[in-house]
Amino acid sequence: MNTMSYKGYIGTISFSEKDRIFFGKVEGIDGLVNFEGKSVDDLTEAFHNAVDDYLEYCKAEGIEPRKNYSGSLNIRISPKTHCLVASLARQEGISINSFIKTAIEKQIAAKM
């Protein structure tokens, strides 16, 4: 999926062949904020305006602009992977949760 970013917000981008227009959605918020444009420049400007308008709205309404996450995550993995994770966590003397948390944090750090 194609994305763009502005002020720390991510916009997912699609193209409608039928309508011959780019369109997108601002991700990571509790509302629904869309944007569209006929060219990359139009789309970029519309995305920036959408984020700016959303932030102004949140400020005026006293709303937290970012989506709140609980910090609890349920994942589905194969039984074989689950067994391997449990074994590796035991070898390190940590919980499965700590093992997975560390693995995710390392992956994120490598991408930043």
PDB file of N, CA and C in Angstrom, residues 5-92:
ATOM      1  N   SER A   5       3.429  10.857   4.456  1.00  0.00           N
ATOM      2  CA  SER A   5       3.413  11.304   5.856  1.00  0.00           C
ATOM      3  C   SER A   5       3.551  12.818   5.923  1.00  0.00           C
ATOM      4  N   TYR A   6       2.964  13.371   6.984  1.00  0.00           N
ATOM      5  CA  TYR A   6       2.988  14.810   7.234  1.00  0.00           C
ATOM      6  C   TYR A   6       2.691  15.028   8.709  1.00  0.00           C
ATOM      7  N   LYS A   7       3.568  15.774   9.374  1.00  0.00           N
ATOM      8  CA  LYS A   7       3.420  16.082  10.802  1.00  0.00           C
ATOM      9  C   LYS A   7       3.232  14.821  11.640  1.00  0.00           C
ATOM     10  N   GLY A   8       3.860  13.729  11.227  1.00  0.00           N
ATOM     11  CA  GLY A   8       3.769  12.488  11.973  1.00  0.00           C
ATOM     12  C   GLY A   8       2.528  11.669  11.685  1.00  0.00           C
ATOM     13  N   TYR A   9       1.693  12.118  10.773  1.00  0.00           N
ATOM     14  CA  TYR A   9       0.491  11.382  10.399  1.00  0.00           C
ATOM     15  C   TYR A   9       0.733  10.658   9.077  1.00  0.00           C
ATOM     16  N   ILE A  10       0.125   9.494   8.942  1.00  0.00           N
ATOM     17  CA  ILE A  10       0.257   8.677   7.742  1.00  0.00           C
ATOM     18  C   ILE A  10      -1.050   8.743   6.964  1.00  0.00           C
ATOM     19  N   GLY A  11      -0.915   8.910   5.671  1.00  0.00           N
ATOM     20  CA  GLY A  11      -2.064   8.838   4.779  1.00  0.00           C
ATOM     21  C   GLY A  11      -1.896   7.647   3.864  1.00  0.00           C
ATOM     22  N   THR A  12      -2.903   6.789   3.800  1.00  0.00           N
ATOM     23  CA  THR A  12      -2.867   5.675   2.861  1.00  0.00           C
ATOM     24  C   THR A  12      -3.480   6.151   1.550  1.00  0.00           C
ATOM     25  N   ILE A  13      -2.895   5.717   0.439  1.00  0.00           N
ATOM     26  CA  ILE A  13      -3.272   6.248  -0.871  1.00  0.00           C
ATOM     27  C   ILE A  13      -3.723   5.138  -1.798  1.00  0.00           C
ATOM     28  N   SER A  14      -4.784   5.417  -2.547  1.00  0.00           N
ATOM     29  CA  SER A  14      -5.288   4.514  -3.578  1.00  0.00           C
ATOM     30  C   SER A  14      -5.578   5.338  -4.823  1.00  0.00           C
ATOM     31  N   PHE A  15      -5.865   4.621  -5.905  1.00  0.00           N
ATOM     32  CA  PHE A  15      -6.210   5.284  -7.168  1.00  0.00           C
ATOM     33  C   PHE A  15      -7.478   4.657  -7.713  1.00  0.00           C
ATOM     34  N   SER A  16      -8.420   5.500  -8.087  1.00  0.00           N
ATOM     35  CA  SER A  16      -9.640   5.026  -8.731  1.00  0.00           C
ATOM     36  C   SER A  16      -9.483   5.196 -10.236  1.00  0.00           C
ATOM     37  N   GLU A  17      -9.325   4.065 -10.922  1.00  0.00           N
ATOM     38  CA  GLU A  17      -9.181   4.128 -12.380  1.00  0.00           C
ATOM     39  C   GLU A  17     -10.457   4.668 -13.019  1.00  0.00           C
ATOM     40  N   LYS A  18     -11.595   4.234 -12.490  1.00  0.00           N
ATOM     41  CA  LYS A  18     -12.892   4.678 -13.020  1.00  0.00           C
ATOM     42  C   LYS A  18     -13.040   6.200 -12.933  1.00  0.00           C
ATOM     43  N   ASP A  19     -12.711   6.756 -11.753  1.00  0.00           N
ATOM     44  CA  ASP A  19     -12.858   8.201 -11.540  1.00  0.00           C
ATOM     45  C   ASP A  19     -11.611   8.985 -11.913  1.00  0.00           C
ATOM     46  N   ARG A  20     -10.503   8.260 -12.175  1.00  0.00           N
ATOM     47  CA  ARG A  20      -9.221   8.865 -12.531  1.00  0.00           C
ATOM     48  C   ARG A  20      -8.771   9.873 -11.474  1.00  0.00           C
ATOM     49  N   ILE A  21      -8.804   9.416 -10.220  1.00  0.00           N
ATOM     50  CA  ILE A  21      -8.428  10.294  -9.114  1.00  0.00           C
ATOM     51  C   ILE A  21      -7.709   9.497  -8.029  1.00  0.00           C
ATOM     52  N   PHE A  22      -6.740  10.148  -7.406  1.00  0.00           N
ATOM     53  CA  PHE A  22      -6.088   9.589  -6.233  1.00  0.00           C
ATOM     54  C   PHE A  22      -6.926   9.943  -5.016  1.00  0.00           C
ATOM     55  N   PHE A  23      -7.011   9.037  -4.072  1.00  0.00           N
ATOM     56  CA  PHE A  23      -7.724   9.342  -2.830  1.00  0.00           C
ATOM     57  C   PHE A  23      -7.019   8.654  -1.676  1.00  0.00           C
ATOM     58  N   GLY A  24      -7.243   9.197  -0.496  1.00  0.00           N
ATOM     59  CA  GLY A  24      -6.567   8.647   0.665  1.00  0.00           C
ATOM     60  C   GLY A  24      -7.332   8.870   1.947  1.00  0.00           C
ATOM     61  N   LYS A  25      -6.777   8.283   2.993  1.00  0.00           N
ATOM     62  CA  LYS A  25      -7.377   8.355   4.326  1.00  0.00           C
ATOM     63  C   LYS A  25      -6.259   8.582   5.335  1.00  0.00           C
ATOM     64  N   VAL A  26      -6.501   9.465   6.307  1.00  0.00           N
ATOM     65  CA  VAL A  26      -5.544   9.694   7.384  1.00  0.00           C
ATOM     66  C   VAL A  26      -5.702   8.552   8.386  1.00  0.00           C
ATOM     67  N   GLU A  27      -4.599   7.878   8.693  1.00  0.00           N
ATOM     68  CA  GLU A  27      -4.604   6.723   9.591  1.00  0.00           C
ATOM     69  C   GLU A  27      -4.179   7.134  11.000  1.00  0.00           C
ATOM     70  N   GLY A  28      -4.510   6.278  11.977  1.00  0.00           N
ATOM     71  CA  GLY A  28      -4.060   6.485  13.350  1.00  0.00           C
ATOM     72  C   GLY A  28      -4.832   7.534  14.123  1.00  0.00           C
ATOM     73  N   ILE A  29      -6.073   7.815  13.663  1.00  0.00           N
ATOM     74  CA  ILE A  29      -6.927   8.781  14.359  1.00  0.00           C
ATOM     75  C   ILE A  29      -8.267   8.111  14.635  1.00  0.00           C
ATOM     76  N   ASP A  30      -9.041   8.693  15.547  1.00  0.00           N
ATOM     77  CA  ASP A  30     -10.350   8.122  15.874  1.00  0.00           C
ATOM     78  C   ASP A  30     -11.446   8.576  14.916  1.00  0.00           C
ATOM     79  N   GLY A  31     -11.165   9.549  14.070  1.00  0.00           N
ATOM     80  CA  GLY A  31     -12.148  10.030  13.122  1.00  0.00           C
ATOM     81  C   GLY A  31     -11.902   9.484  11.730  1.00  0.00           C
ATOM     82  N   LEU A  32     -12.713   9.935  10.801  1.00  0.00           N
ATOM     83  CA  LEU A  32     -12.551   9.570   9.403  1.00  0.00           C
ATOM     84  C   LEU A  32     -12.217  10.836   8.632  1.00  0.00           C
ATOM     85  N   VAL A  33     -10.983  10.922   8.154  1.00  0.00           N
ATOM     86  CA  VAL A  33     -10.525  12.084   7.395  1.00  0.00           C
ATOM     87  C   VAL A  33      -9.979  11.577   6.065  1.00  0.00           C
ATOM     88  N   ASN A  34     -10.649  11.975   4.984  1.00  0.00           N
ATOM     89  CA  ASN A  34     -10.267  11.587   3.632  1.00  0.00           C
ATOM     90  C   ASN A  34      -9.712  12.779   2.876  1.00  0.00           C
ATOM     91  N   PHE A  35      -9.015  12.489   1.791  1.00  0.00           N
ATOM     92  CA  PHE A  35      -8.492  13.539   0.912  1.00  0.00           C
ATOM     93  C   PHE A  35      -8.374  12.962  -0.491  1.00  0.00           C
ATOM     94  N   GLU A  36      -8.329  13.840  -1.497  1.00  0.00           N
ATOM     95  CA  GLU A  36      -8.217  13.373  -2.879  1.00  0.00           C
ATOM     96  C   GLU A  36      -7.567  14.423  -3.755  1.00  0.00           C
ATOM     97  N   GLY A  37      -7.069  13.967  -4.892  1.00  0.00           N
ATOM     98  CA  GLY A  37      -6.443  14.878  -5.851  1.00  0.00           C
ATOM     99  C   GLY A  37      -6.258  14.207  -7.194  1.00  0.00           C
ATOM    100  N   LYS A  38      -6.196  15.030  -8.247  1.00  0.00           N
ATOM    101  CA  LYS A  38      -6.040  14.497  -9.603  1.00  0.00           C
ATOM    102  C   LYS A  38      -4.578  14.268  -9.970  1.00  0.00           C
ATOM    103  N   SER A  39      -3.672  14.861  -9.209  1.00  0.00           N
ATOM    104  CA  SER A  39      -2.241  14.675  -9.452  1.00  0.00           C
ATOM    105  C   SER A  39      -1.549  14.430  -8.116  1.00  0.00           C
ATOM    106  N   VAL A  40      -0.299  14.051  -8.182  1.00  0.00           N
ATOM    107  CA  VAL A  40       0.458  13.830  -6.952  1.00  0.00           C
ATOM    108  C   VAL A  40       0.546  15.133  -6.163  1.00  0.00           C
ATOM    109  N   ASP A  41       0.785  16.238  -6.848  1.00  0.00           N
ATOM    110  CA  ASP A  41       0.860  17.534  -6.152  1.00  0.00           C
ATOM    111  C   ASP A  41      -0.471  17.893  -5.509  1.00  0.00           C
ATOM    112  N   ASP A  42      -1.577  17.675  -6.240  1.00  0.00           N
ATOM    113  CA  ASP A  42      -2.905  17.942  -5.674  1.00  0.00           C
ATOM    114  C   ASP A  42      -3.172  17.058  -4.456  1.00  0.00           C
ATOM    115  N   LEU A  43      -2.810  15.796  -4.576  1.00  0.00           N
ATOM    116  CA  LEU A  43      -3.027  14.847  -3.475  1.00  0.00           C
ATOM    117  C   LEU A  43      -2.218  15.247  -2.248  1.00  0.00           C
ATOM    118  N   THR A  44      -0.970  15.617  -2.467  1.00  0.00           N
ATOM    119  CA  THR A  44      -0.103  16.026  -1.359  1.00  0.00           C
ATOM    120  C   THR A  44      -0.669  17.252  -0.653  1.00  0.00           C
ATOM    121  N   GLU A  45      -1.079  18.233  -1.424  1.00  0.00           N
ATOM    122  CA  GLU A  45      -1.666  19.449  -0.842  1.00  0.00           C
ATOM    123  C   GLU A  45      -2.953  19.125  -0.086  1.00  0.00           C
ATOM    124  N   ALA A  46      -3.788  18.262  -0.660  1.00  0.00           N
ATOM    125  CA  ALA A  46      -5.042  17.891  -0.003  1.00  0.00           C
ATOM    126  C   ALA A  46      -4.777  17.136   1.297  1.00  0.00           C
ATOM    127  N   PHE A  47      -3.763  16.275   1.291  1.00  0.00           N
ATOM    128  CA  PHE A  47      -3.394  15.536   2.511  1.00  0.00           C
ATOM    129  C   PHE A  47      -2.932  16.506   3.587  1.00  0.00           C
ATOM    130  N   HIS A  48      -2.042  17.421   3.242  1.00  0.00           N
ATOM    131  CA  HIS A  48      -1.556  18.406   4.219  1.00  0.00           C
ATOM    132  C   HIS A  48      -2.705  19.239   4.769  1.00  0.00           C
ATOM    133  N   ASN A  49      -3.587  19.695   3.890  1.00  0.00           N
ATOM    134  CA  ASN A  49      -4.740  20.482   4.336  1.00  0.00           C
ATOM    135  C   ASN A  49      -5.657  19.664   5.240  1.00  0.00           C
ATOM    136  N   ALA A  50      -5.854  18.390   4.903  1.00  0.00           N
ATOM    137  CA  ALA A  50      -6.717  17.527   5.715  1.00  0.00           C
ATOM    138  C   ALA A  50      -6.143  17.362   7.119  1.00  0.00           C
ATOM    139  N   VAL A  51      -4.837  17.129   7.206  1.00  0.00           N
ATOM    140  CA  VAL A  51      -4.199  16.983   8.522  1.00  0.00           C
ATOM    141  C   VAL A  51      -4.291  18.290   9.299  1.00  0.00           C
ATOM    142  N   ASP A  52      -3.957  19.404   8.656  1.00  0.00           N
ATOM    143  CA  ASP A  52      -4.014  20.707   9.329  1.00  0.00           C
ATOM    144  C   ASP A  52      -5.429  21.019   9.819  1.00  0.00           C
ATOM    145  N   ASP A  53      -6.433  20.775   8.969  1.00  0.00           N
ATOM    146  CA  ASP A  53      -7.826  21.027   9.358  1.00  0.00           C
ATOM    147  C   ASP A  53      -8.234  20.127  10.524  1.00  0.00           C
ATOM    148  N   TYR A  54      -7.817  18.868  10.465  1.00  0.00           N
ATOM    149  CA  TYR A  54      -8.138  17.932  11.538  1.00  0.00           C
ATOM    150  C   TYR A  54      -7.515  18.378  12.857  1.00  0.00           C
ATOM    151  N   LEU A  55      -6.267  18.812  12.819  1.00  0.00           N
ATOM    152  CA  LEU A  55      -5.595  19.265  14.040  1.00  0.00           C
ATOM    153  C   LEU A  55      -6.259  20.518  14.608  1.00  0.00           C
ATOM    154  N   GLU A  56      -6.671  21.429  13.737  1.00  0.00           N
ATOM    155  CA  GLU A  56      -7.394  22.631  14.196  1.00  0.00           C
ATOM    156  C   GLU A  56      -8.714  22.248  14.846  1.00  0.00           C
ATOM    157  N   TYR A  57      -9.438  21.320  14.219  1.00  0.00           N
ATOM    158  CA  TYR A  57     -10.707  20.848  14.767  1.00  0.00           C
ATOM    159  C   TYR A  57     -10.501  20.225  16.150  1.00  0.00           C
ATOM    160  N   CYS A  58      -9.510  19.372  16.271  1.00  0.00           N
ATOM    161  CA  CYS A  58      -9.236  18.720  17.559  1.00  0.00           C
ATOM    162  C   CYS A  58      -8.901  19.740  18.638  1.00  0.00           C
ATOM    163  N   LYS A  59      -8.097  20.731  18.267  1.00  0.00           N
ATOM    164  CA  LYS A  59      -7.732  21.764  19.233  1.00  0.00           C
ATOM    165  C   LYS A  59      -8.968  22.540  19.684  1.00  0.00           C
ATOM    166  N   ALA A  60      -9.820  22.915  18.736  1.00  0.00           N
ATOM    167  CA  ALA A  60     -11.018  23.681  19.062  1.00  0.00           C
ATOM    168  C   ALA A  60     -11.996  22.878  19.924  1.00  0.00           C
ATOM    169  N   GLU A  61     -12.050  21.564  19.699  1.00  0.00           N
ATOM    170  CA  GLU A  61     -12.995  20.709  20.426  1.00  0.00           C
ATOM    171  C   GLU A  61     -12.391  20.074  21.672  1.00  0.00           C
ATOM    172  N   GLY A  62     -11.088  20.290  21.894  1.00  0.00           N
ATOM    173  CA  GLY A  62     -10.426  19.686  23.050  1.00  0.00           C
ATOM    174  C   GLY A  62     -10.295  18.173  22.929  1.00  0.00           C
ATOM    175  N   ILE A  63     -10.116  17.696  21.707  1.00  0.00           N
ATOM    176  CA  ILE A  63     -10.020  16.263  21.427  1.00  0.00           C
ATOM    177  C   ILE A  63      -8.558  15.880  21.223  1.00  0.00           C
ATOM    178  N   GLU A  64      -8.168  14.724  21.747  1.00  0.00           N
ATOM    179  CA  GLU A  64      -6.831  14.185  21.494  1.00  0.00           C
ATOM    180  C   GLU A  64      -6.780  13.729  20.039  1.00  0.00           C
ATOM    181  N   PRO A  65      -5.867  14.290  19.229  1.00  0.00           N
ATOM    182  CA  PRO A  65      -5.868  13.955  17.805  1.00  0.00           C
ATOM    183  C   PRO A  65      -5.430  12.530  17.476  1.00  0.00           C
ATOM    184  N   ARG A  66      -4.565  11.962  18.252  1.00  0.00           N
ATOM    185  CA  ARG A  66      -4.067  10.610  17.963  1.00  0.00           C
ATOM    186  C   ARG A  66      -5.009   9.558  18.534  1.00  0.00           C
ATOM    187  N   LYS A  67      -5.135   8.481  17.832  1.00  0.00           N
ATOM    188  CA  LYS A  67      -5.911   7.350  18.315  1.00  0.00           C
ATOM    189  C   LYS A  67      -5.233   6.786  19.554  1.00  0.00           C
ATOM    190  N   ASN A  68      -6.008   6.461  20.554  1.00  0.00           N
ATOM    191  CA  ASN A  68      -5.460   5.860  21.766  1.00  0.00           C
ATOM    192  C   ASN A  68      -5.410   4.352  21.600  1.00  0.00           C
ATOM    193  N   TYR A  69      -4.268   3.783  21.905  1.00  0.00           N
ATOM    194  CA  TYR A  69      -4.092   2.338  21.855  1.00  0.00           C
ATOM    195  C   TYR A  69      -3.935   1.818  23.271  1.00  0.00           C
ATOM    196  N   SER A  70      -4.472   0.639  23.531  1.00  0.00           N
ATOM    197  CA  SER A  70      -4.468   0.082  24.889  1.00  0.00           C
ATOM    198  C   SER A  70      -3.095  -0.436  25.305  1.00  0.00           C
ATOM    199  N   GLY A  71      -2.271  -0.799  24.334  1.00  0.00           N
ATOM    200  CA  GLY A  71      -0.988  -1.397  24.661  1.00  0.00           C
ATOM    201  C   GLY A  71      -1.072  -2.912  24.761  1.00  0.00           C
ATOM    202  N   SER A  72      -2.256  -3.436  24.585  1.00  0.00           N
ATOM    203  CA  SER A  72      -2.456  -4.881  24.583  1.00  0.00           C
ATOM    204  C   SER A  72      -2.677  -5.325  23.149  1.00  0.00           C
ATOM    205  N   LEU A  73      -1.965  -6.363  22.743  1.00  0.00           N
ATOM    206  CA  LEU A  73      -2.006  -6.801  21.354  1.00  0.00           C
ATOM    207  C   LEU A  73      -2.167  -8.306  21.306  1.00  0.00           C
ATOM    208  N   ASN A  74      -3.158  -8.781  20.583  1.00  0.00           N
ATOM    209  CA  ASN A  74      -3.388 -10.212  20.413  1.00  0.00           C
ATOM    210  C   ASN A  74      -2.915 -10.586  19.017  1.00  0.00           C
ATOM    211  N   ILE A  75      -1.952 -11.513  18.934  1.00  0.00           N
ATOM    212  CA  ILE A  75      -1.450 -11.915  17.621  1.00  0.00           C
ATOM    213  C   ILE A  75      -1.729 -13.394  17.391  1.00  0.00           C
ATOM    214  N   ARG A  76      -1.787 -13.773  16.131  1.00  0.00           N
ATOM    215  CA  ARG A  76      -1.983 -15.172  15.781  1.00  0.00           C
ATOM    216  C   ARG A  76      -0.732 -15.657  15.062  1.00  0.00           C
ATOM    217  N   ILE A  77      -0.151 -16.721  15.590  1.00  0.00           N
ATOM    218  CA  ILE A  77       1.033 -17.329  14.993  1.00  0.00           C
ATOM    219  C   ILE A  77       0.821 -18.841  14.955  1.00  0.00           C
ATOM    220  N   SER A  78       1.627 -19.513  14.181  1.00  0.00           N
ATOM    221  CA  SER A  78       1.479 -20.964  14.087  1.00  0.00           C
ATOM    222  C   SER A  78       1.885 -21.609  15.421  1.00  0.00           C
ATOM    223  N   PRO A  79       1.344 -22.789  15.711  1.00  0.00           N
ATOM    224  CA  PRO A  79       1.751 -23.498  16.929  1.00  0.00           C
ATOM    225  C   PRO A  79       3.262 -23.756  16.971  1.00  0.00           C
ATOM    226  N   LYS A  80       3.853 -24.016  15.818  1.00  0.00           N
ATOM    227  CA  LYS A  80       5.298 -24.259  15.775  1.00  0.00           C
ATOM    228  C   LYS A  80       6.064 -23.003  16.198  1.00  0.00           C
ATOM    229  N   THR A  81       5.669 -21.847  15.672  1.00  0.00           N
ATOM    230  CA  THR A  81       6.323 -20.582  16.045  1.00  0.00           C
ATOM    231  C   THR A  81       6.099 -20.299  17.518  1.00  0.00           C
ATOM    232  N   HIS A  82       4.894 -20.547  18.013  1.00  0.00           N
ATOM    233  CA  HIS A  82       4.580 -20.334  19.423  1.00  0.00           C
ATOM    234  C   HIS A  82       5.511 -21.173  20.295  1.00  0.00           C
ATOM    235  N   CYS A  83       5.704 -22.432  19.907  1.00  0.00           N
ATOM    236  CA  CYS A  83       6.585 -23.328  20.654  1.00  0.00           C
ATOM    237  C   CYS A  83       8.024 -22.810  20.646  1.00  0.00           C
ATOM    238  N   LEU A  84       8.483 -22.355  19.494  1.00  0.00           N
ATOM    239  CA  LEU A  84       9.848 -21.824  19.383  1.00  0.00           C
ATOM    240  C   LEU A  84      10.032 -20.570  20.233  1.00  0.00           C
ATOM    241  N   VAL A  85       9.052 -19.678  20.199  1.00  0.00           N
ATOM    242  CA  VAL A  85       9.120 -18.459  21.003  1.00  0.00           C
ATOM    243  C   VAL A  85       9.161 -18.811  22.481  1.00  0.00           C
ATOM    244  N   ALA A  86       8.315 -19.736  22.894  1.00  0.00           N
ATOM    245  CA  ALA A  86       8.287 -20.143  24.302  1.00  0.00           C
ATOM    246  C   ALA A  86       9.634 -20.729  24.716  1.00  0.00           C
ATOM    247  N   SER A  87      10.206 -21.554  23.849  1.00  0.00           N
ATOM    248  CA  SER A  87      11.493 -22.176  24.153  1.00  0.00           C
ATOM    249  C   SER A  87      12.604 -21.128  24.253  1.00  0.00           C
ATOM    250  N   LEU A  88      12.645 -20.211  23.302  1.00  0.00           N
ATOM    251  CA  LEU A  88      13.672 -19.165  23.314  1.00  0.00           C
ATOM    252  C   LEU A  88      13.516 -18.240  24.522  1.00  0.00           C
ATOM    253  N   ALA A  89      12.274 -17.923  24.859  1.00  0.00           N
ATOM    254  CA  ALA A  89      12.020 -17.066  26.027  1.00  0.00           C
ATOM    255  C   ALA A  89      12.499 -17.770  27.303  1.00  0.00           C
ATOM    256  N   ARG A  90      12.198 -19.056  27.433  1.00  0.00           N
ATOM    257  CA  ARG A  90      12.649 -19.821  28.596  1.00  0.00           C
ATOM    258  C   ARG A  90      14.175 -19.807  28.686  1.00  0.00           C
ATOM    259  N   GLN A  91      14.842 -19.998  27.547  1.00  0.00           N
ATOM    260  CA  GLN A  91      16.302 -20.009  27.529  1.00  0.00           C
ATOM    261  C   GLN A  91      16.881 -18.681  27.993  1.00  0.00           C
ATOM    262  N   GLU A  92      16.178 -17.593  27.697  1.00  0.00           N
ATOM    263  CA  GLU A  92      16.637 -16.268  28.119  1.00  0.00           C
ATOM    264  C   GLU A  92      16.143 -15.907  29.514  1.00  0.00           C
TER     265      GLU A  92
END
